[in-house]
Amino acid sequence: MTTVSIGKKVPDFSLPATGDQDLGLSDFRGRKLVLYFYPKDSTPGCTTEGRDFSALHQEFQAVNTDILGVSRDGLKAHENFRSKQGFPFHLLSDKDEELCRMFDVIKEKTMFGKKSMGIERSTFLIDDEGVLRQEWRKVKVKGHAEEVLEAAKAL
């Protein structure tokens, strides 16, 4: 499988999404896309990150930019998370880690001394022609959504 790189077209993908639909890159042609990967629905950091993107949603829309959140959680968990938090954007379910591997966000993590494989919080900005323009890896949530918005404005 190909992994993405800055300056190259991102291969099209399609995954189950909230709202009982499948969404992929081709659904956003002509618009910029923020694809943010997060570890788990309804956890403190992931909730804060989603709320931060949500708070800036109108500003992203004003610069022709859509947002999609991605994790390995199932659609039921995604629907509950999205509904409870009032997110105006959709969440993609990547149970098979297909998109996670394409963007190389599955990393070894250590929690309470135990090692496991999980999603490293990461964000990718794709331009209106499907080319990856910027990436943020090992994201710290505070101030991140604002930084991504500034990058989207600059494209």
C-alpha positions as CSV (number, residue, x, y, z in Angstrom):
1,M,0.0,0.0,0.0
2,T,1.2,3.5,-0.8
3,T,1.8,6.0,1.9
4,V,1.1,9.6,1.3
5,S,3.7,12.3,1.0
6,I,3.6,16.1,0.9
7,G,3.3,17.5,-2.6
8,K,1.8,14.3,-4.0
9,K,-1.8,13.4,-4.8
10,V,-3.5,11.5,-2.1
11,P,-5.0,8.2,-3.5
12,D,-8.8,8.2,-3.4
13,F,-10.4,6.4,-0.5
14,S,-13.9,5.7,0.8
15,L,-14.9,4.7,4.3
16,P,-18.1,4.4,6.3
17,A,-19.1,7.7,7.8
18,T,-21.6,9.2,10.2
19,G,-24.9,10.1,8.6
20,D,-25.2,6.5,7.2
21,Q,-23.0,7.2,4.2
22,D,-19.6,6.4,2.7
23,L,-17.3,9.4,2.2
24,G,-14.0,9.6,0.4
25,L,-11.6,12.1,-1.0
26,S,-13.4,12.4,-4.3
27,D,-16.5,13.7,-2.4
28,F,-14.5,16.8,-1.6
29,R,-12.9,17.7,-5.0
30,G,-12.8,21.4,-5.5
31,R,-12.6,22.0,-1.7
32,K,-9.7,21.7,0.7
33,L,-9.9,18.9,3.3
34,V,-8.6,18.7,6.8
35,L,-8.3,15.0,7.8
36,Y,-7.6,14.6,11.5
37,F,-6.8,11.2,13.0
38,Y,-7.5,10.7,16.7
39,P,-7.2,7.8,19.0
40,K,-10.6,7.2,20.5
41,D,-14.2,8.6,20.6
42,S,-15.3,10.3,23.9
43,T,-11.9,10.5,25.5
44,P,-10.8,13.8,27.0
45,G,-8.1,14.8,24.4
46,C,-10.2,13.7,21.5
47,T,-13.3,15.5,22.7
48,T,-11.3,18.7,23.2
49,E,-9.7,18.4,19.7
50,G,-13.1,17.8,18.1
51,R,-14.7,20.7,20.0
52,D,-11.8,23.0,18.8
53,F,-12.3,22.1,15.2
54,S,-16.1,22.4,15.7
55,A,-15.7,25.9,17.2
56,L,-13.8,27.0,14.0
57,H,-16.0,25.2,11.6
58,Q,-17.6,28.3,10.1
59,E,-14.1,29.8,9.6
60,F,-12.9,26.7,7.8
61,Q,-16.0,26.8,5.6
62,A,-15.3,30.4,4.8
63,V,-12.0,29.4,3.2
64,N,-13.5,26.5,1.2
65,T,-12.3,23.8,3.7
66,D,-14.1,20.8,5.0
67,I,-13.1,18.7,8.1
68,L,-13.3,14.9,8.6
69,G,-12.3,13.1,11.8
70,V,-10.9,9.6,11.6
71,S,-10.5,6.8,14.2
72,R,-10.8,3.1,14.4
73,D,-14.0,3.3,16.4
74,G,-17.2,1.9,14.9
75,L,-20.1,3.9,13.4
76,K,-22.3,3.5,16.5
77,A,-19.6,5.0,18.7
78,H,-19.0,7.8,16.1
79,E,-22.7,8.6,15.9
80,N,-22.9,8.9,19.7
81,F,-19.7,11.0,19.9
82,R,-20.8,13.3,17.1
83,S,-24.3,13.7,18.4
84,K,-23.3,14.3,22.0
85,Q,-20.6,16.9,21.1
86,G,-22.7,18.5,18.3
87,F,-19.9,18.2,15.7
88,P,-20.9,19.8,12.4
89,F,-18.5,17.6,10.4
90,H,-18.5,13.8,9.8
91,L,-16.4,11.1,11.4
92,L,-15.0,8.2,9.4
93,S,-14.7,4.7,10.8
94,D,-11.4,3.0,9.8
95,K,-11.8,-0.3,11.6
96,D,-9.5,-2.1,9.1
97,E,-6.9,0.7,9.5
98,E,-6.7,1.1,5.8
99,L,-6.6,4.9,5.8
100,C,-4.6,4.9,9.0
101,R,-1.9,2.9,7.3
102,M,-2.0,5.1,4.1
103,F,-1.3,8.1,6.3
104,D,1.1,6.1,8.5
105,V,-0.5,7.1,11.8
106,I,-0.5,3.6,13.5
107,K,2.4,3.8,16.0
108,E,3.5,1.9,19.1
109,K,2.3,3.6,22.2
110,T,2.9,3.0,25.9
111,M,0.2,3.5,28.5
112,F,0.6,2.5,32.1
113,G,3.8,0.5,31.1
114,K,1.9,-1.5,28.5
115,K,2.8,-1.3,24.8
116,S,0.1,-1.4,22.2
117,M,-0.4,-0.2,18.6
118,G,-2.7,2.9,18.2
119,I,-3.4,6.0,16.3
120,E,-0.9,8.8,16.8
121,R,-2.9,12.1,16.8
122,S,-2.1,13.5,13.4
123,T,-3.7,16.0,11.0
124,F,-3.4,16.4,7.2
125,L,-4.3,19.3,5.0
126,I,-5.2,18.3,1.4
127,D,-5.8,21.0,-1.3
128,D,-8.7,21.3,-3.6
129,E,-7.0,19.1,-6.2
130,G,-6.3,16.3,-3.8
131,V,-2.7,17.0,-3.1
132,L,-1.3,16.7,0.4
133,R,0.0,20.2,1.4
134,Q,0.8,19.9,5.1
135,E,0.9,17.4,7.9
136,W,1.1,17.6,11.7
137,R,2.2,14.6,13.6
138,K,2.3,13.9,17.4
139,V,-0.2,16.7,17.7
140,K,-0.7,18.5,21.0
141,V,-4.4,19.6,21.1
142,K,-4.0,23.1,22.5
143,G,-4.0,25.6,19.7
144,H,-3.8,23.0,17.0
145,A,-7.1,23.7,15.3
146,E,-6.2,27.4,15.0
147,E,-2.8,26.5,13.4
148,V,-4.6,24.2,10.9
149,L,-7.0,27.0,10.1
150,E,-4.2,29.4,9.4
151,A,-2.6,26.9,7.1
152,A,-5.9,26.4,5.2
153,K,-6.2,30.2,4.8
154,A,-2.7,30.4,3.4
155,L,-3.4,27.8,0.7
